[in-house]
Amino acid sequence: MDSLQGLIYGFGVALAGTNLMACFLGVLVGTIVGVLPGIGPIGAMALLIPSTYSLGPTSALIMLSGIFYGAMYGGSTTSILVNVPGEAASVVTTMDGYQMARKGRGGAALAIAAVGSFVAGTMGLVGLMLFAPPLASLALEFGPPEYFSLTLLGLIFLSRIGSSSALKSFLMVGFGLLLGTIGMDAISGVPRFTFGNLELGQGVELVPVAMGLYGIGEVLIIAERITGIPELIKVKFRELFPTSAEWRKAFPPMMRGAGLGFFLGLIPGPAAILSTFASYALEKKLSKHPEEFGRGAVEGVAGPESANNSATAGSMVPLLALGIPFAPPTALLLGALTIHGVQPGPLLMGKHPEIFWGVVASMYIGNAVLLILNLPLVGIFASILRLPQHILMGLILLLCLVGTYSINNSFLDIYILLGMGVVGYILRKLDFDMAPLILAVVLGPILEKTLRQSLFYARGDAWALFGRPYTAILLSIGLILIILPPVIRRLRRIRRINNT
Amino acid sequence: MRRALPLVFLSFILLGGAYLAASLSLSMGTVEQPGAGLFPVVVGVFILSLSFPGLLGSLKPGKASQVRDSVFPRGKDLRRIISMVLAVLLYALFLPYLGYGICSAFLMAAVLRLLGMKNWSKTAAAAALTALVSYLIFVSLLDIPLPRGSFFS
């Protein structure tokens, strides 16, 4: 099946009743959690995984990915109208979006953000269709050593480009790997670190860990300060039309943001967030009037808002083609698929074309729905912020507890949720990045399984294991990523001392 | 809370040490056929090899990390956070006995009061309504089996 045939087939799948409903529900929830500062796409996805049990794997993935890219749209609304980013990938938009709103161009900023998100999201999907099939074909040649190297590289990459120091990020990887080893050993069947508890024998679930770190952790951070209801800048429908000069300024950054975001999405890391900062820096550098940035520059909204949407499409490529998530939201998508008994990877397109092409087509539909939701209905979404904080936090807390309990009907999961919430709160306050932890919980079992399989197949011969071309390249990149930054830092320090 | 960062690294040393000790009791297998203990041993060593330099670094005088400990709340704000955690802990403890409805109403009431709702009658009404509506949504609409409480069955 070529890409065009696949897409036509995918539209047939995505437009089927349940899948269309799942898509609409996903992007709606995504927009709402994007607007709300208390809960991000990761928390919302973790929360809704149990509710997808009654759905098929295709509908489940359509709904959960809808939350992921839908949140990128919703996040810009509050950044522009309230100066409060709904989620981390919209922080950059506050710089110029809110300034535009203060100058009476809030409607134009919202329209540019929504259209940019739509254009870039659609371009990202074209990239996904072009990149994923050949990458999956290439991955068919991969054996356990290549998967081991790729997984290891993913963890190293994320730790190196994360928001906290490398030491803290690597420690989070270690903690995540530790959590991933709790439970029955998948190969020998030996229980590990379960203290005789049968429930722990099933292992630590991803959902209580993710909900604890992001849901409960966030509630505790918000609960530190009691704040009032934020003041909203009101925008009328007729103000939602940018001038032709604003469109001309916005178009090139949208295109650049789409390209940059997609390629950043392909590499491990918090691509949606990184892409916005990278796009903003790029636009400022290319601008003839960099002094306008931070004072309401159209380019400062168009570029980053396009980049984060395109990055979500890019980050789906490694998940759907290789079966390896490189970011926490795609790790949750992997978790959801595994619950439904589907193993993503190079064989997904052949074995389950309805999932791959159905999800791709649903993302086209979802992007169009989001454009409609986020422009004429922007006032309704922004007014969600008028909900008193204590009610909102209470509801999030209840949702976290119910969502966690309903996975296995386990009381133990609630204790894990609370424990991870407290751990997440403390670690986040001390600048530890949670993304490597989440990813390591998901990738840890893959890393262990592929390492043991590799050693078994190689009969203990390290050269047979690490001397394979792809393995050697991937591990060399990983080694360079570990060694190079401290070496560069030391050289710079020596040069600075020599200069003084 | 002055030494929060060293305490965190120390906790990781203790966790990593206990984990490594437990891992060593598992079978390591051979190089050709690794056992269940090999990977955990590597992870345990990895955690310890990062936690020790982290602890030493955080103990250096004048480290920015110590200044950043002020990010933790104090006084009333800290008490609010601890009370929230305790409320959820009590929720988890009583949930098997009292069931979802009663526990959720109490949790919601506690959260509303802690986060600034002053009026008791409004708090009680909002908490009861939230528990009831959420129970109907989860159980009747989404078909999620929530605990009814052994006390009532």
XYZ file of C-alpha atoms in Angstrom:
653
model
C 0.000 0.000 0.000
C 1.561 3.340 -1.032
C 1.088 6.541 0.964
C -1.891 7.843 -1.053
C -3.731 4.523 -0.965
C -2.896 4.258 2.724
C -4.269 7.730 3.408
C -7.516 7.026 1.526
C -7.860 3.792 3.485
C -7.057 5.706 6.681
C -9.817 8.264 6.028
C -12.241 5.374 5.693
C -11.142 4.148 9.130
C -11.016 7.577 10.788
C -14.442 8.646 9.523
C -16.142 5.566 10.976
C -18.561 6.522 13.795
C -16.595 5.552 16.914
C -13.252 6.745 15.549
C -14.646 10.117 14.489
C -16.190 10.539 17.934
C -12.888 9.513 19.578
C -11.053 12.072 17.449
C -13.483 14.858 18.362
C -13.395 13.946 22.053
C -9.592 13.752 22.021
C -9.046 17.183 20.446
C -11.747 18.712 22.664
C -10.130 17.356 25.837
C -6.729 18.365 24.416
C -7.908 21.950 23.903
C -9.363 22.095 27.414
C -6.222 20.737 29.111
C -4.157 23.046 26.904
C -6.144 25.980 28.264
C -5.961 24.859 31.896
C -2.627 25.505 33.584
C -3.178 22.733 36.164
C -3.051 19.670 33.962
C -1.049 19.094 30.803
C -1.424 16.654 27.930
C 0.603 13.946 29.725
C -1.630 13.992 32.805
C -4.776 14.060 30.668
C -3.595 11.190 28.478
C -2.690 9.103 31.525
C -6.081 9.936 32.994
C -8.021 8.820 29.943
C -6.114 5.594 29.203
C -8.490 3.556 31.437
C -11.544 4.996 29.677
C -10.223 3.614 26.362
C -10.510 0.003 27.583
C -13.960 -0.320 26.082
C -12.704 1.087 22.748
C -10.598 -0.712 20.168
C -6.878 0.087 19.863
C -7.444 2.347 16.816
C -10.060 4.498 18.566
C -7.919 4.569 21.723
C -4.859 5.822 19.858
C -6.919 8.337 17.858
C -8.368 9.780 21.050
C -5.106 9.893 23.020
C -3.083 11.406 20.168
C -5.902 13.950 19.751
C -5.249 15.092 23.317
C -1.524 15.349 22.548
C -1.775 17.652 19.525
C -5.001 19.317 20.694
C -3.203 20.632 23.779
C -0.779 22.526 21.527
C -3.721 24.576 20.168
C -5.365 25.225 23.528
C -2.119 26.286 25.210
C -1.781 29.371 23.024
C -5.220 30.752 23.986
C -4.347 31.510 27.598
C -0.798 32.553 26.677
C -2.249 35.266 24.450
C -5.301 36.322 26.452
C -4.127 35.932 30.057
C -0.315 35.781 29.864
C -0.575 32.337 31.523
C 0.709 29.456 29.386
C -1.705 26.522 29.535
C 1.171 24.115 29.067
C 4.963 24.253 28.705
C 5.019 24.371 24.890
C 3.134 27.675 24.960
C 5.455 29.571 27.300
C 7.196 31.326 24.402
C 3.865 32.545 23.004
C 3.300 34.688 26.106
C 6.271 36.885 25.113
C 4.706 38.357 21.976
C 1.173 36.949 21.992
C 0.164 38.717 25.197
C 1.840 41.929 24.026
C -0.182 41.751 20.803
C -3.356 41.304 22.897
C -2.483 44.324 25.022
C -2.161 46.364 21.835
C -5.637 45.268 20.760
C -4.370 42.612 18.334
C -5.294 39.611 20.520
C -7.749 38.342 17.917
C -5.097 38.491 15.208
C -2.613 36.680 17.471
C -5.152 33.914 18.158
C -5.945 33.544 14.456
C -2.266 33.433 13.487
C -1.550 30.866 16.217
C -4.498 28.689 15.152
C -3.817 28.907 11.409
C -0.082 28.386 11.996
C -0.852 25.342 14.131
C -3.158 23.994 11.416
C -0.697 24.579 8.564
C 2.260 23.174 10.500
C 0.266 20.264 11.887
C -0.805 19.338 8.358
C 2.731 19.718 7.004
C 4.012 17.602 9.875
C 1.556 14.884 8.897
C 2.855 14.909 5.329
C 6.333 14.473 6.842
C 5.046 11.631 9.013
C 3.618 9.890 5.938
C 6.869 10.355 4.022
C 9.286 9.401 6.808
C 7.575 6.616 8.741
C 7.226 3.962 5.979
C 10.903 4.017 4.840
C 12.084 4.152 8.467
C 9.908 1.139 9.276
C 11.363 -0.728 6.259
C 14.861 0.076 7.492
C 13.946 -1.045 11.008
C 12.958 -4.474 9.691
C 16.710 -5.125 9.457
C 17.106 -4.281 13.144
C 17.716 -7.010 15.684
C 17.884 -6.794 19.501
C 21.357 -5.113 19.488
C 20.091 -2.265 17.275
C 16.978 -1.817 19.400
C 19.100 -1.841 22.538
C 21.415 0.844 21.095
C 18.525 2.965 19.851
C 16.735 2.817 23.196
C 19.926 3.650 25.066
C 20.650 6.536 22.699
C 17.123 7.851 23.243
C 17.634 7.964 27.003
C 21.081 9.580 26.680
C 19.783 12.173 24.221
C 16.827 13.114 26.409
C 19.056 13.443 29.470
C 21.507 15.641 27.604
C 19.012 18.111 26.169
C 16.562 18.138 29.074
C 15.850 21.177 31.207
C 17.866 20.063 34.251
C 21.577 19.256 34.681
C 22.894 16.087 33.015
C 23.626 14.492 36.410
C 20.071 15.063 37.626
C 18.583 13.845 34.341
C 20.702 10.688 34.314
C 19.701 10.074 37.937
C 16.056 10.312 36.857
C 16.798 7.768 34.137
C 18.274 5.468 36.801
C 15.208 5.933 39.021
C 12.889 5.193 36.082
C 14.866 2.063 35.169
C 14.640 0.962 38.806
C 10.854 1.322 38.780
C 10.720 -0.567 35.488
C 12.451 -3.609 37.006
C 9.873 -4.051 39.794
C 7.645 -7.060 39.189
C 7.909 -10.402 37.465
C 11.002 -10.764 35.271
C 9.592 -11.146 31.730
C 12.209 -13.719 30.675
C 12.748 -15.969 33.710
C 9.473 -15.336 35.563
C 11.332 -14.553 38.791
C 9.605 -11.929 41.003
C 11.878 -8.947 41.644
C 11.589 -6.361 44.438
C 7.957 -7.274 45.124
C 8.372 -8.035 48.873
C 5.963 -10.928 48.416
C 3.183 -8.610 47.228
C 1.217 -10.242 44.406
C -0.034 -6.925 43.029
C 3.540 -5.634 42.735
C 4.345 -8.793 40.764
C 2.514 -7.225 37.809
C 4.984 -4.371 37.912
C 4.619 -0.648 38.445
C 2.018 0.741 36.044
C 2.909 3.758 33.929
C -0.379 5.568 34.641
C 0.026 6.055 38.446
C 3.640 7.120 37.900
C 2.744 9.658 35.182
C -0.377 10.910 36.997
C 1.529 11.200 40.258
C 4.438 13.117 38.771
C 2.403 15.381 36.513
C -1.127 15.399 38.010
C -0.681 15.271 41.801
C 2.713 17.003 41.580
C 1.156 19.897 39.668
C -1.806 20.151 42.080
C 0.629 20.421 45.010
C 2.667 23.101 43.232
C -0.461 25.125 42.462
C -1.749 24.616 46.026
C 1.301 26.457 47.386
C -0.266 29.789 46.578
C -3.941 30.606 46.630
C -4.567 32.835 43.625
C -7.657 34.552 42.301
C -9.303 34.154 38.936
C -7.039 35.629 36.225
C -8.170 38.630 34.211
C -9.045 37.799 30.622
C -8.614 40.083 27.629
C -11.875 39.827 25.688
C -11.806 39.279 21.939
C -14.781 39.783 19.620
C -15.358 37.561 16.584
C -14.766 40.347 14.070
C -11.352 41.008 15.634
C -10.169 37.515 14.690
C -8.970 38.590 11.247
C -5.321 39.590 10.879
C -4.463 42.337 8.406
C -2.764 41.425 5.123
C 0.492 42.891 6.483
C 0.236 40.573 9.514
C -0.396 37.567 7.257
C 2.650 38.450 5.150
C 4.792 38.654 8.275
C 3.394 35.400 9.665
C 3.648 33.133 6.636
C 7.458 32.573 6.383
C 7.840 31.887 10.156
C 4.974 29.369 9.913
C 6.823 27.483 7.161
C 10.161 27.607 8.989
C 8.510 26.623 12.275
C 6.810 23.661 10.599
C 10.114 22.334 9.201
C 12.103 22.972 12.370
C 9.438 21.479 14.644
C 9.091 18.323 12.581
C 12.812 17.562 12.584
C 13.132 18.299 16.304
C 10.196 15.929 16.837
C 12.176 13.112 15.251
C 14.935 13.253 17.847
C 14.534 12.230 21.497
C 13.526 14.956 23.886
C 10.706 17.300 24.826
C 10.424 18.335 21.165
C 7.217 20.343 21.445
C 8.793 22.620 24.067
C 12.276 22.792 22.552
C 10.927 23.565 19.091
C 9.142 26.700 20.334
C 12.315 28.124 21.869
C 14.370 27.148 18.803
C 11.835 28.707 16.452
C 11.644 31.913 18.493
C 15.444 32.219 18.510
C 15.574 31.548 14.753
C 12.909 34.138 13.933
C 14.595 36.736 16.099
C 17.911 36.073 14.384
C 16.397 36.285 10.885
C 14.275 39.356 11.610
C 15.243 42.786 10.301
C 13.662 44.205 13.450
C 14.738 41.953 16.337
C 13.970 44.801 18.747
C 10.239 44.190 18.109
C 10.458 40.718 19.688
C 8.957 40.730 23.157
C 6.839 43.758 22.210
C 4.227 42.035 20.095
C 6.064 40.687 17.025
C 3.786 38.594 14.792
C 6.732 36.331 13.926
C 7.202 35.532 17.646
C 3.723 33.960 17.687
C 3.593 32.395 14.210
C 6.932 30.534 14.371
C 6.730 28.858 17.815
C 3.017 28.024 17.563
C 3.643 26.310 14.216
C 6.759 24.549 15.494
C 5.114 22.855 18.499
C 2.319 21.391 16.367
C 4.659 20.086 13.736
C 6.852 18.579 16.476
C 3.958 16.446 17.712
C 3.635 14.903 14.229
C 7.411 14.405 14.091
C 7.502 12.668 17.465
C 4.936 10.136 16.208
C 7.439 8.884 13.596
C 9.774 6.933 15.956
C 6.772 5.531 17.833
C 4.863 4.299 14.791
C 7.876 3.233 12.698
C 10.224 1.840 15.355
C 7.939 1.223 18.319
C 10.214 3.362 20.482
C 8.856 6.546 22.066
C 11.266 9.459 22.386
C 9.054 11.720 24.534
C 6.685 11.205 27.507
C 3.412 11.713 25.536
C 4.407 9.109 22.943
C 5.542 6.830 25.794
C 1.956 6.989 27.061
C 0.668 6.184 23.588
C 2.946 3.127 23.577
C 1.635 2.175 27.023
C -1.958 2.464 25.770
C -1.273 0.333 22.699
C 0.450 -2.325 24.802
C -2.604 -2.444 27.105
C -4.697 -3.099 23.986
C -2.349 -5.922 22.971
C -0.768 -4.093 20.017
C 3.016 -3.813 19.739
C 3.985 -0.755 17.678
C 7.062 -1.141 15.508
C 8.140 -1.708 11.931
C 5.479 -4.383 11.433
C 2.624 -2.135 12.562
C 1.928 -0.746 9.080
C 1.709 -4.243 7.597
C -0.086 -6.002 10.443
C -2.356 -3.186 11.593
C -2.721 -0.717 8.703
C -6.005 0.444 10.223
C -4.120 1.749 13.275
C -1.288 3.482 11.408
C -3.288 5.019 8.558
C -6.371 5.528 10.741
C -4.364 7.606 13.211
C -2.630 9.604 10.445
C -5.963 10.389 8.735
C -7.591 11.224 12.079
C -4.847 13.772 12.691
C -5.784 15.564 9.458
C -9.417 15.588 10.572
C -8.448 16.576 14.124
C -6.384 19.527 12.918
C -9.344 20.813 10.896
C -11.688 20.373 13.883
C -9.203 22.194 16.109
C -9.095 25.158 13.746
C -12.864 25.472 14.029
C -12.866 24.903 17.794
C -10.097 27.350 18.503
C -11.214 30.323 16.469
C -14.955 30.990 16.747
C -15.193 29.252 20.126
C -12.063 30.744 21.648
C -14.068 32.794 24.174
C -15.763 29.677 25.554
C -12.453 27.884 26.099
C -10.827 30.916 27.668
C -13.768 31.241 30.056
C -12.878 27.812 31.529
C -10.255 29.765 33.420
C -13.069 31.463 35.350
C -13.673 28.177 37.174
C -12.456 28.761 40.763
C -9.063 27.198 41.411
C -10.163 25.156 44.447
C -12.937 23.455 42.454
C -10.582 22.777 39.547
C -7.813 21.330 41.735
C -10.295 19.155 43.623
C -11.646 17.783 40.351
C -8.154 17.072 38.997
C -7.299 15.249 42.225
C -10.450 13.108 42.023
C -9.839 12.348 38.347
C -6.274 11.263 39.118
C -7.464 8.963 41.907
C -10.291 7.395 39.894
C -8.159 7.094 36.758
C -5.423 5.306 38.683
C -7.743 2.992 40.593
C -9.681 1.964 37.508
C -6.652 0.479 35.680
C -6.430 -2.630 37.861
C -9.003 -1.861 40.579
C -5.965 -1.730 42.821
C -5.615 0.221 46.062
C -1.855 -0.215 45.801
C -1.848 1.929 42.655
C -3.359 4.790 44.677
C -0.451 4.626 47.141
C 1.985 4.570 44.200
C 0.162 7.607 42.764
C 0.456 9.515 46.026
C 4.092 8.486 46.526
C 5.026 9.561 43.004
C 3.072 12.806 43.502
C 5.133 13.729 46.561
C 8.381 12.602 44.898
C 7.465 14.549 41.750
C 6.628 17.665 43.765
C 9.950 17.638 45.661
C 12.080 16.755 42.646
C 10.428 19.320 40.387
C 10.985 22.030 42.989
C 14.673 21.098 42.950
C 14.894 21.348 39.144
C 14.849 17.639 38.341
C 13.325 16.962 34.927
C 10.520 14.388 35.014
C 10.619 13.486 31.301
C 13.665 11.138 31.552
C 11.997 9.358 34.479
C 8.755 8.666 32.594
C 10.603 7.589 29.479
C 12.899 5.281 31.461
C 9.902 3.564 33.105
C 8.620 2.724 29.606
C 11.946 2.060 27.902
C 13.578 0.201 30.832
C 11.897 -3.158 30.155
C 12.681 -2.824 26.406
C 16.298 -1.970 27.229
C 16.678 -4.956 29.551
C 14.953 -7.408 27.221
C 16.995 -6.378 24.165
C 20.263 -6.414 26.153
C 19.632 -9.951 27.390
C 18.470 -11.132 23.967
C 21.542 -9.547 22.355
C 23.919 -11.263 24.785
C 22.107 -14.541 24.241
C 22.271 -14.342 20.424
C 25.898 -13.177 20.463
C 26.842 -16.008 22.860
C 28.586 -13.470 25.033
C 30.758 -12.131 22.188
C 30.817 -8.358 22.702
C 32.181 -7.687 19.191
C 29.300 -9.580 17.598
C 27.041 -7.362 19.663
C 28.576 -3.919 19.289
C 30.461 -4.370 16.023
C 27.285 -4.325 13.891
C 27.170 -1.170 11.719
C 23.958 0.453 13.045
C 24.799 -0.502 16.631
C 28.297 0.937 16.328
C 26.980 4.209 14.871
C 24.213 4.608 17.464
C 26.438 3.770 20.428
C 29.197 6.075 19.120
C 26.711 8.946 18.968
C 25.657 8.111 22.532
C 29.264 8.079 23.695
C 29.974 11.413 22.000
C 26.900 12.897 23.673
C 28.204 11.808 27.061
C 31.841 12.815 26.593
C 31.727 15.912 24.387
C 29.775 18.475 26.492
C 32.043 18.221 29.596
C 35.154 18.287 27.371
C 33.914 21.449 25.617
C 33.077 23.025 28.984
C 36.585 22.269 30.283
C 38.248 23.629 27.152
C 36.210 26.836 27.425
C 37.204 27.209 31.073
C 40.887 26.737 30.207
C 40.595 29.312 27.409
C 38.878 31.764 29.763
C 41.623 31.325 32.373
C 44.303 31.761 29.695
C 42.629 34.943 28.442
C 42.536 36.470 31.917
C 14.483 22.542 54.165
C 17.911 24.173 53.904
C 19.557 20.984 52.799
C 16.845 19.599 50.568
C 19.109 18.826 47.625
C 21.751 16.907 49.661
C 18.879 15.042 51.343
C 17.491 14.054 47.964
C 20.880 12.752 46.826
C 21.310 10.948 50.156
C 17.903 9.325 49.662
C 19.010 8.138 46.240
C 22.200 6.688 47.764
C 20.117 4.757 50.314
C 17.620 3.674 47.674
C 20.358 2.699 45.219
C 22.286 0.823 47.935
C 19.244 -1.146 49.127
C 18.255 -1.862 45.520
C 21.774 -3.048 44.647
C 21.875 -5.302 47.721
C 18.507 -6.833 46.767
C 19.664 -7.216 43.139
C 22.751 -9.159 44.209
C 20.501 -11.797 45.747
C 18.984 -12.461 42.294
C 20.578 -14.804 39.789
C 23.183 -13.084 37.624
C 23.292 -15.928 35.086
C 26.140 -16.110 32.587
C 27.331 -13.734 29.865
C 25.613 -15.938 27.276
C 22.449 -16.262 29.313
C 22.075 -13.321 31.689
C 19.850 -13.830 34.716
C 17.198 -11.664 36.334
C 19.801 -9.888 38.477
C 22.173 -8.548 35.825
C 20.233 -5.502 34.677
C 19.171 -4.409 38.198
C 22.812 -4.621 39.340
C 23.844 -2.322 36.470
C 20.997 0.069 37.352
C 21.930 0.032 41.060
C 25.571 0.825 40.294
C 24.437 3.547 37.863
C 22.258 5.225 40.517
C 25.016 5.097 43.145
C 27.661 6.375 40.721
C 25.509 9.464 40.094
C 24.197 10.030 43.617
C 27.619 10.237 45.314
C 29.018 13.024 43.091
C 25.601 14.704 43.296
C 25.736 14.671 47.094
C 29.319 15.945 47.198
C 28.502 18.695 44.701
C 25.424 19.816 46.619
C 27.405 20.057 49.869
C 29.935 22.507 48.445
C 29.612 25.833 50.304
C 27.877 28.635 48.431
C 26.324 26.302 45.916
C 23.413 27.822 44.043
C 21.459 24.687 44.821
C 21.318 25.605 48.508
C 20.012 29.060 47.715
C 17.329 27.489 45.542
C 15.985 25.566 48.550
C 13.969 28.701 49.219
C 11.680 27.515 46.420
C 9.946 25.338 49.009
C 7.021 26.988 50.784
C 7.153 27.812 54.468
C 4.699 28.308 57.318
C 1.046 28.333 56.282
C 1.783 27.408 52.663
C 3.848 24.391 53.723
C 1.121 23.278 56.146
C -1.386 23.453 53.296
C 0.740 21.157 51.121
C 1.250 18.655 53.957
C -2.483 18.721 54.728
C -3.290 18.018 51.056
C -0.958 15.011 51.064
C -2.452 13.768 54.343
C -5.973 14.180 52.948
C -5.118 11.971 49.966
C -3.384 9.460 52.250
C -6.489 9.233 54.457
C -8.578 8.864 51.303
C -6.459 5.882 50.229
C -6.639 4.345 53.730
C -10.415 4.623 54.119
C -11.436 3.972 50.502
C -11.693 0.156 50.874
C -13.954 0.552 53.936
C -16.068 3.642 53.293
C -16.225 3.491 49.493
C -15.870 6.100 46.793
C -18.851 8.327 47.577
C -18.123 9.176 51.213
C -14.334 9.322 50.807
C -14.562 11.573 47.750
C -16.986 13.948 49.452
C -14.610 14.273 52.435
C -11.554 14.673 50.197
C -13.265 17.319 48.092
C -14.381 19.178 51.242
C -10.831 19.089 52.593
C -9.349 20.365 49.313
C -11.936 23.133 48.986
C -11.284 24.337 52.540
C -7.521 24.085 52.183
C -7.561 26.031 48.920
C -9.560 28.884 50.292
C -13.322 28.188 50.341
C -14.489 29.910 53.521
C -18.182 29.067 53.793
C -18.841 25.673 55.453
C -22.303 25.083 54.009
C -21.114 25.924 50.478
C -18.143 23.614 50.980
C -20.361 20.745 52.120
C -22.794 21.273 49.247
C -20.033 21.493 46.613
C -18.248 18.424 48.017
C -21.410 16.295 48.148
C -22.471 17.401 44.671
C -19.051 16.675 43.167
C -18.922 13.222 44.753
C -22.437 12.399 43.559
C -22.030 13.702 40.006
C -18.586 12.123 39.572
C -19.938 8.792 40.908
C -22.787 8.882 38.395
C -20.439 9.786 35.535
C -17.810 7.165 36.351
C -20.089 4.302 37.351
C -23.206 4.822 35.243
C -21.754 6.493 32.166
C -18.192 5.172 31.898
C -18.886 1.839 33.580
C -15.865 2.118 35.891
C -16.308 -0.157 38.948
C -15.555 2.046 41.954
C -15.275 0.650 45.496
C -18.561 0.742 47.444
C -16.836 0.120 50.767
C -16.734 -3.077 52.827
C -18.429 -1.209 55.699
C -21.662 -1.036 53.677
C -21.606 -4.438 52.013
